[in-house]
Amino acid sequence: MDIDNLLAKLPDYYTVVDRDLITRAYKFAEKAHQGQKRLSGEPYITHCIAVAEILIDLQVPPEMVAAALLHDTVEDTEVTLDDLENKFSPEIAKLVDGVTKLTNLPQVSRADQVAIGGSKKKSASQKANEGEEDKEQDLAIDRSRHRDLATETLRKMLLAMGDDVRVVVIKLADRLHNMRTLSHMPEKKRISIAKETMDIFAPLANRLGIWQLKWELEDLSLRYLKPDAYKDIAQKLSDRRKDREAEIARIVNDLDVLMKKGKIEAEITGRPKHIYSIYRKMTDKGQPFEMVRDLRGVRLIVPDIPSCYAALGLIHTNWRPIPNEFDDYIAA
């Protein structure tokens, strides 16, 4: 995607001033990253555009899109925070600074895939870990120890973001694009980054309620951590994808009619369950794919708790609950 396509994706409510800000941010980042390439061989600016596109799909404010385009300029070029503050605003400089600090937290991998060219600074984390990249990684590390490390890193990330959650959202978009292009990294690095993404970044997306990022981060992580299981589930889902999509559409329509009859205001959406969710059900319950009951998911959002129970009552009058499969998350 180039800048023209990116601008075409901007929401209609973005003003002329907003669009000008994003255009200026793009031109500034393109010049700063001149000569730098990704491991894929693509110009580095393509990564910045991709991160901005992910955020546009989340309908974020224009300052976040601009910061996404600029997010690696301080880390990977000779640009300073003062430069960003003078060229743009203190707010955008602060966002970029926050993303840089998250990138440099101990135990958080650089997944930016800078290959060659340009004037690239060495980050604090790179200096600290210099010489460690090629050491053999023990993939059989004790799970409790790894969980403790993930929790500690997550805590540090949350502390580092301070009172501005926008920084973490930009970092999540950055990690998502790096996961989408992870195949260009060496195998040991791919596995390390995938484990970190599963243990730290996907839970962050979950905590922030950004489900589309959470689901994709989990699926992409599983793709590298358990490639055979991922391919097997993906193939089985693909075999009957159209049937499942048609069934979901029918259920959503039936629920919509039912809620309107009951005079319950509800927002209803449906989706196929993502691969990692199915994998978890298979492993947690020791079931084969064919035994997993909920390959489809429907979300029904109502304004308050009484409406939750009213909607649940209507649903149970039309669909019988499966024994031992119903969980009451309303009371919980």
Short mmCIF file of C-alpha atoms in Angstrom, two decimals:
data_model
loop_
_atom_site.label_atom_id
_atom_site.label_comp_id
_atom_site.label_asym_id
_atom_site.label_seq_id
_atom_site.Cartn_x
_atom_site.Cartn_y
_atom_site.Cartn_z
CA MET A 1 0.00 0.00 0.00
CA ASP A 2 1.28 3.49 -0.86
CA ILE A 3 0.39 6.84 0.71
CA ASP A 4 -2.39 7.53 -1.82
CA ASN A 5 -4.17 4.29 -0.94
CA LEU A 6 -3.64 5.00 2.76
CA LEU A 7 -5.20 8.46 2.43
CA ALA A 8 -8.14 6.93 0.55
CA LYS A 9 -8.81 4.66 3.55
CA LEU A 10 -9.05 7.54 6.03
CA PRO A 11 -12.49 7.98 7.63
CA ASP A 12 -14.75 10.68 6.19
CA TYR A 13 -14.70 12.58 9.47
CA TYR A 14 -10.96 13.29 9.11
CA THR A 15 -10.60 16.96 8.23
CA VAL A 16 -8.35 18.56 5.62
CA VAL A 17 -5.98 19.46 8.46
CA ASP A 18 -5.95 15.82 9.62
CA ARG A 19 -5.13 14.58 6.13
CA ASP A 20 -2.38 17.15 5.77
CA LEU A 21 -0.86 16.00 9.08
CA ILE A 22 -0.76 12.39 7.92
CA THR A 23 0.70 13.35 4.54
CA ARG A 24 3.45 15.38 6.23
CA ALA A 25 4.18 12.52 8.63
CA TYR A 26 4.51 10.12 5.72
CA LYS A 27 6.90 12.36 3.78
CA PHE A 28 9.00 12.95 6.90
CA ALA A 29 9.20 9.22 7.69
CA GLU A 30 9.95 8.30 4.07
CA LYS A 31 12.91 10.69 4.04
CA ALA A 32 14.16 9.54 7.47
CA HIS A 33 14.05 5.85 6.48
CA GLN A 34 15.55 6.48 3.02
CA GLY A 35 17.80 3.56 2.06
CA GLN A 36 16.58 1.25 4.84
CA LYS A 37 15.04 -2.04 3.83
CA ARG A 38 13.18 -4.83 5.56
CA LEU A 39 14.47 -8.40 5.52
CA SER A 40 11.90 -9.01 2.77
CA GLY A 41 13.79 -6.51 0.60
CA GLU A 42 10.94 -3.99 0.73
CA PRO A 43 11.62 -0.34 1.62
CA TYR A 44 11.28 0.15 5.38
CA ILE A 45 8.55 2.77 4.91
CA THR A 46 6.18 -0.02 3.82
CA HIS A 47 6.17 -1.23 7.44
CA CYS A 48 5.25 2.24 8.72
CA ILE A 49 2.38 2.46 6.23
CA ALA A 50 1.15 -1.01 7.20
CA VAL A 51 1.09 -0.11 10.90
CA ALA A 52 -0.84 3.08 10.10
CA GLU A 53 -3.33 1.05 8.02
CA ILE A 54 -4.00 -1.34 10.92
CA LEU A 55 -4.76 1.65 13.15
CA ILE A 56 -7.03 3.26 10.55
CA ASP A 57 -9.09 0.05 10.55
CA LEU A 58 -9.49 0.58 14.32
CA GLN A 59 -10.80 4.11 13.64
CA VAL A 60 -8.23 5.86 15.81
CA PRO A 61 -7.66 9.65 15.94
CA PRO A 62 -5.38 11.18 13.26
CA GLU A 63 -2.56 11.87 15.75
CA MET A 64 -2.17 8.11 16.26
CA VAL A 65 -1.97 7.47 12.52
CA ALA A 66 0.71 10.15 12.18
CA ALA A 67 2.61 8.70 15.15
CA ALA A 68 2.39 5.23 13.58
CA LEU A 69 4.05 6.52 10.42
CA LEU A 70 6.79 8.07 12.56
CA HIS A 71 7.05 5.37 15.23
CA ASP A 72 10.51 4.06 14.26
CA THR A 73 12.17 7.33 13.27
CA VAL A 74 13.71 8.01 16.68
CA GLU A 75 14.65 4.36 17.21
CA ASP A 76 16.13 3.62 13.79
CA THR A 77 17.26 6.94 12.26
CA GLU A 78 19.03 10.15 13.27
CA VAL A 79 15.71 11.89 13.98
CA THR A 80 15.29 13.18 17.55
CA LEU A 81 12.23 13.82 19.68
CA ASP A 82 12.95 17.54 19.41
CA ASP A 83 12.73 17.20 15.62
CA LEU A 84 9.30 15.60 15.91
CA GLU A 85 8.10 18.18 18.41
CA ASN A 86 9.22 21.04 16.17
CA LYS A 87 7.92 19.52 12.92
CA PHE A 88 4.66 18.19 14.32
CA SER A 89 3.60 18.59 17.95
CA PRO A 90 4.58 17.69 21.53
CA GLU A 91 1.70 15.18 21.52
CA ILE A 92 3.03 13.23 18.53
CA ALA A 93 6.58 13.35 19.90
CA LYS A 94 5.27 11.93 23.18
CA LEU A 95 3.49 9.07 21.39
CA VAL A 96 6.61 8.15 19.42
CA ASP A 97 8.72 8.36 22.58
CA GLY A 98 6.31 6.01 24.35
CA VAL A 99 6.50 3.43 21.56
CA THR A 100 10.30 3.66 21.60
CA LYS A 101 10.37 3.05 25.35
CA LEU A 102 8.15 -0.01 25.00
CA THR A 103 10.43 -1.34 22.28
CA ASN A 104 13.44 -0.98 24.57
CA LEU A 105 11.96 -2.72 27.60
CA PRO A 106 14.14 -5.64 28.77
CA GLN A 107 13.06 -9.02 27.33
CA VAL A 108 10.95 -7.43 24.58
CA SER A 109 12.32 -8.50 21.20
CA ARG A 110 13.03 -6.15 18.37
CA ALA A 111 10.92 -7.60 15.57
CA ASP A 112 11.32 -4.71 13.15
CA GLN A 113 13.28 -6.69 10.54
CA VAL A 114 15.62 -3.88 9.47
CA ALA A 115 18.02 -5.50 7.02
CA ILE A 116 20.33 -2.99 5.39
CA GLY A 117 20.93 0.63 4.53
CA GLY A 118 20.14 4.00 6.01
CA SER A 119 21.50 5.53 9.16
CA LYS A 120 20.33 3.23 11.93
CA LYS A 121 20.96 3.82 15.62
CA LYS A 122 21.65 0.93 17.99
CA SER A 123 18.95 0.64 20.63
CA ALA A 124 19.61 0.18 24.33
CA SER A 125 18.14 -3.32 24.17
CA GLN A 126 20.39 -4.21 21.24
CA LYS A 127 23.46 -3.00 23.13
CA ALA A 128 22.49 -4.97 26.21
CA ASN A 129 21.90 -8.13 24.21
CA GLU A 130 24.85 -7.77 21.83
CA GLY A 131 26.39 -11.14 21.17
CA GLU A 132 23.39 -13.01 22.57
CA GLU A 133 21.40 -13.32 19.34
CA ASP A 134 23.20 -16.43 18.09
CA LYS A 135 23.21 -18.39 21.34
CA GLU A 136 21.18 -21.59 21.37
CA GLN A 137 17.74 -20.96 22.88
CA ASP A 138 16.30 -23.59 25.17
CA LEU A 139 12.77 -24.06 23.83
CA ALA A 140 11.98 -26.45 26.68
CA ILE A 141 12.24 -23.65 29.26
CA ASP A 142 10.24 -24.24 32.40
CA ARG A 143 6.70 -22.93 31.75
CA SER A 144 6.20 -21.45 35.21
CA ARG A 145 9.44 -19.47 34.89
CA HIS A 146 8.43 -18.28 31.44
CA ARG A 147 5.00 -17.28 32.73
CA ASP A 148 6.60 -15.27 35.53
CA LEU A 149 8.81 -13.50 33.00
CA ALA A 150 5.84 -12.74 30.75
CA THR A 151 3.87 -11.33 33.68
CA GLU A 152 6.78 -9.16 34.77
CA THR A 153 7.32 -7.87 31.25
CA LEU A 154 3.61 -7.16 30.87
CA ARG A 155 3.68 -5.21 34.13
CA LYS A 156 6.63 -3.15 32.93
CA MET A 157 4.90 -2.44 29.63
CA LEU A 158 1.77 -1.25 31.40
CA LEU A 159 3.84 0.95 33.71
CA ALA A 160 5.79 2.36 30.78
CA MET A 161 2.66 3.36 28.90
CA GLY A 162 1.67 5.59 31.83
CA ASP A 163 -1.71 7.20 31.40
CA ASP A 164 -1.72 7.06 27.58
CA VAL A 165 -3.11 3.80 26.27
CA ARG A 166 -2.59 5.03 22.70
CA VAL A 167 1.09 4.12 22.97
CA VAL A 168 0.27 0.46 23.59
CA VAL A 169 -2.27 0.37 20.74
CA ILE A 170 0.37 1.67 18.32
CA LYS A 171 2.84 -0.92 19.62
CA LEU A 172 0.26 -3.69 19.17
CA ALA A 173 -0.27 -2.64 15.55
CA ASP A 174 3.51 -2.59 15.08
CA ARG A 175 3.83 -6.12 16.48
CA LEU A 176 0.91 -7.37 14.38
CA HIS A 177 2.55 -6.30 11.12
CA ASN A 178 5.86 -7.78 12.23
CA MET A 179 4.04 -11.04 12.95
CA ARG A 180 2.44 -10.95 9.50
CA THR A 181 5.92 -10.75 7.95
CA LEU A 182 7.71 -13.01 10.44
CA SER A 183 8.58 -15.61 7.80
CA HIS A 184 11.53 -13.46 6.74
CA MET A 185 13.23 -13.90 10.13
CA PRO A 186 15.56 -16.80 11.08
CA GLU A 187 13.70 -19.80 12.53
CA LYS A 188 14.96 -19.45 16.12
CA LYS A 189 14.02 -15.78 16.12
CA ARG A 190 10.58 -16.57 14.70
CA ILE A 191 9.85 -18.99 17.53
CA SER A 192 11.14 -16.59 20.19
CA ILE A 193 9.05 -13.69 18.87
CA ALA A 194 5.96 -15.88 18.47
CA LYS A 195 6.23 -17.05 22.12
CA GLU A 196 6.62 -13.48 23.29
CA THR A 197 3.63 -12.38 21.21
CA MET A 198 1.44 -15.15 22.61
CA ASP A 199 2.47 -14.51 26.22
CA ILE A 200 2.61 -10.71 26.25
CA PHE A 201 1.10 -8.89 23.27
CA ALA A 202 -2.05 -11.00 22.73
CA PRO A 203 -3.00 -10.66 26.43
CA LEU A 204 -2.44 -6.91 26.15
CA ALA A 205 -4.83 -6.72 23.20
CA ASN A 206 -7.31 -8.80 25.20
CA ARG A 207 -7.01 -6.49 28.20
CA LEU A 208 -7.71 -3.49 25.99
CA GLY A 209 -10.67 -5.21 24.33
CA ILE A 210 -9.16 -5.02 20.82
CA TRP A 211 -10.39 -8.45 19.81
CA GLN A 212 -9.43 -8.36 16.13
CA LEU A 213 -5.79 -7.75 17.09
CA LYS A 214 -5.89 -10.40 19.83
CA TRP A 215 -7.28 -13.08 17.52
CA GLU A 216 -4.80 -12.44 14.74
CA LEU A 217 -1.83 -12.21 17.11
CA GLU A 218 -2.80 -15.57 18.64
CA ASP A 219 -3.33 -17.26 15.29
CA LEU A 220 -0.05 -15.98 13.86
CA SER A 221 1.81 -17.06 17.00
CA LEU A 222 0.32 -20.56 16.80
CA ARG A 223 1.38 -20.75 13.15
CA TYR A 224 5.03 -20.68 14.22
CA LEU A 225 4.81 -22.40 17.60
CA LYS A 226 2.66 -25.35 16.47
CA PRO A 227 2.85 -25.30 12.65
CA ASP A 228 1.40 -28.79 12.10
CA ALA A 229 -1.60 -28.17 14.37
CA TYR A 230 -2.16 -24.76 12.78
CA LYS A 231 -2.14 -26.15 9.23
CA ASP A 232 -4.42 -29.05 10.16
CA ILE A 233 -7.06 -26.83 11.78
CA ALA A 234 -6.81 -24.20 9.02
CA GLN A 235 -7.36 -26.85 6.35
CA LYS A 236 -10.37 -28.34 8.13
CA LEU A 237 -11.90 -24.89 8.61
CA SER A 238 -11.33 -24.06 4.96
CA ASP A 239 -13.11 -27.20 3.77
CA ARG A 240 -16.54 -25.99 4.95
CA ARG A 241 -15.95 -22.25 5.25
CA LYS A 242 -18.88 -21.21 3.04
CA ASP A 243 -21.30 -23.48 4.90
CA ARG A 244 -20.23 -22.04 8.26
CA GLU A 245 -20.48 -18.46 7.01
CA ALA A 246 -24.00 -19.10 5.71
CA GLU A 247 -25.00 -20.70 9.02
CA ILE A 248 -23.64 -17.75 11.00
CA ALA A 249 -25.57 -15.30 8.80
CA ARG A 250 -28.77 -17.30 9.38
CA ILE A 251 -28.28 -17.38 13.16
CA VAL A 252 -27.57 -13.64 13.29
CA ASN A 253 -30.74 -12.97 11.31
CA ASP A 254 -32.81 -15.27 13.56
CA LEU A 255 -31.46 -13.57 16.68
CA ASP A 256 -32.16 -10.13 15.24
CA VAL A 257 -35.80 -11.08 14.60
CA LEU A 258 -36.08 -12.61 18.08
CA MET A 259 -34.65 -9.55 19.87
CA LYS A 260 -36.91 -7.19 17.95
CA LYS A 261 -39.96 -9.26 18.91
CA GLY A 262 -38.85 -9.09 22.53
CA LYS A 263 -38.22 -5.34 22.16
CA ILE A 264 -34.61 -5.75 23.27
CA GLU A 265 -32.09 -3.34 21.82
CA ALA A 266 -29.13 -5.46 20.69
CA GLU A 267 -26.07 -5.32 18.48
CA ILE A 268 -25.49 -8.76 16.94
CA THR A 269 -22.39 -9.92 15.09
CA GLY A 270 -21.15 -13.34 14.05
CA ARG A 271 -17.81 -14.83 13.09
CA PRO A 272 -16.08 -18.19 12.66
CA LYS A 273 -13.96 -19.04 15.71
CA HIS A 274 -10.29 -18.31 15.14
CA ILE A 275 -7.73 -21.08 14.89
CA TYR A 276 -6.06 -20.61 18.27
CA SER A 277 -9.41 -20.68 20.08
CA ILE A 278 -10.20 -24.04 18.48
CA TYR A 279 -6.72 -25.35 19.26
CA ARG A 280 -7.16 -24.41 22.93
CA LYS A 281 -10.48 -26.24 23.13
CA MET A 282 -8.95 -29.33 21.54
CA THR A 283 -5.97 -29.39 23.91
CA ASP A 284 -7.81 -28.35 27.08
CA LYS A 285 -10.54 -30.98 26.63
CA GLY A 286 -8.46 -33.59 24.82
CA GLN A 287 -10.90 -33.58 21.90
CA PRO A 288 -10.31 -34.01 18.17
CA PHE A 289 -11.40 -31.24 15.81
CA GLU A 290 -14.61 -33.09 14.94
CA MET A 291 -15.72 -33.01 18.59
CA VAL A 292 -15.36 -29.24 19.04
CA ARG A 293 -18.92 -27.92 19.19
CA ASP A 294 -18.49 -24.18 18.83
CA LEU A 295 -16.71 -23.57 15.55
CA ARG A 296 -18.94 -20.53 15.13
CA GLY A 297 -19.41 -17.59 17.44
CA VAL A 298 -22.19 -15.00 17.73
CA ARG A 299 -21.87 -11.93 19.93
CA LEU A 300 -24.98 -10.18 21.23
CA ILE A 301 -24.40 -6.85 23.01
CA VAL A 302 -27.20 -5.22 25.03
CA PRO A 303 -27.22 -2.01 27.09
CA ASP A 304 -27.58 -3.41 30.63
CA ILE A 305 -27.67 -6.54 32.83
CA PRO A 306 -31.50 -6.89 32.90
CA SER A 307 -31.43 -6.91 29.10
CA CYS A 308 -28.76 -9.64 29.27
CA TYR A 309 -31.07 -11.94 31.21
CA ALA A 310 -34.06 -11.04 29.05
CA ALA A 311 -32.08 -11.87 25.89
CA LEU A 312 -30.79 -15.09 27.45
CA GLY A 313 -34.34 -16.13 28.32
CA LEU A 314 -35.50 -15.60 24.74
CA ILE A 315 -32.53 -17.54 23.39
CA HIS A 316 -33.19 -20.48 25.73
CA THR A 317 -36.82 -20.61 24.66
CA ASN A 318 -35.70 -21.10 21.06
CA TRP A 319 -32.45 -23.08 21.46
CA ARG A 320 -31.98 -25.72 24.12
CA PRO A 321 -28.72 -25.39 26.13
CA ILE A 322 -26.28 -28.29 25.77
CA PRO A 323 -25.71 -29.98 29.16
CA ASN A 324 -22.39 -29.06 30.81
CA GLU A 325 -21.62 -26.56 28.03
CA PHE A 326 -23.43 -23.47 29.36
CA ASP A 327 -21.46 -20.92 31.41
CA ASP A 328 -23.18 -17.96 33.08
CA TYR A 329 -20.77 -15.05 32.59
CA ILE A 330 -23.47 -12.51 33.47
CA ALA A 331 -23.53 -13.42 37.15
CA ALA A 332 -19.75 -13.82 37.17
#
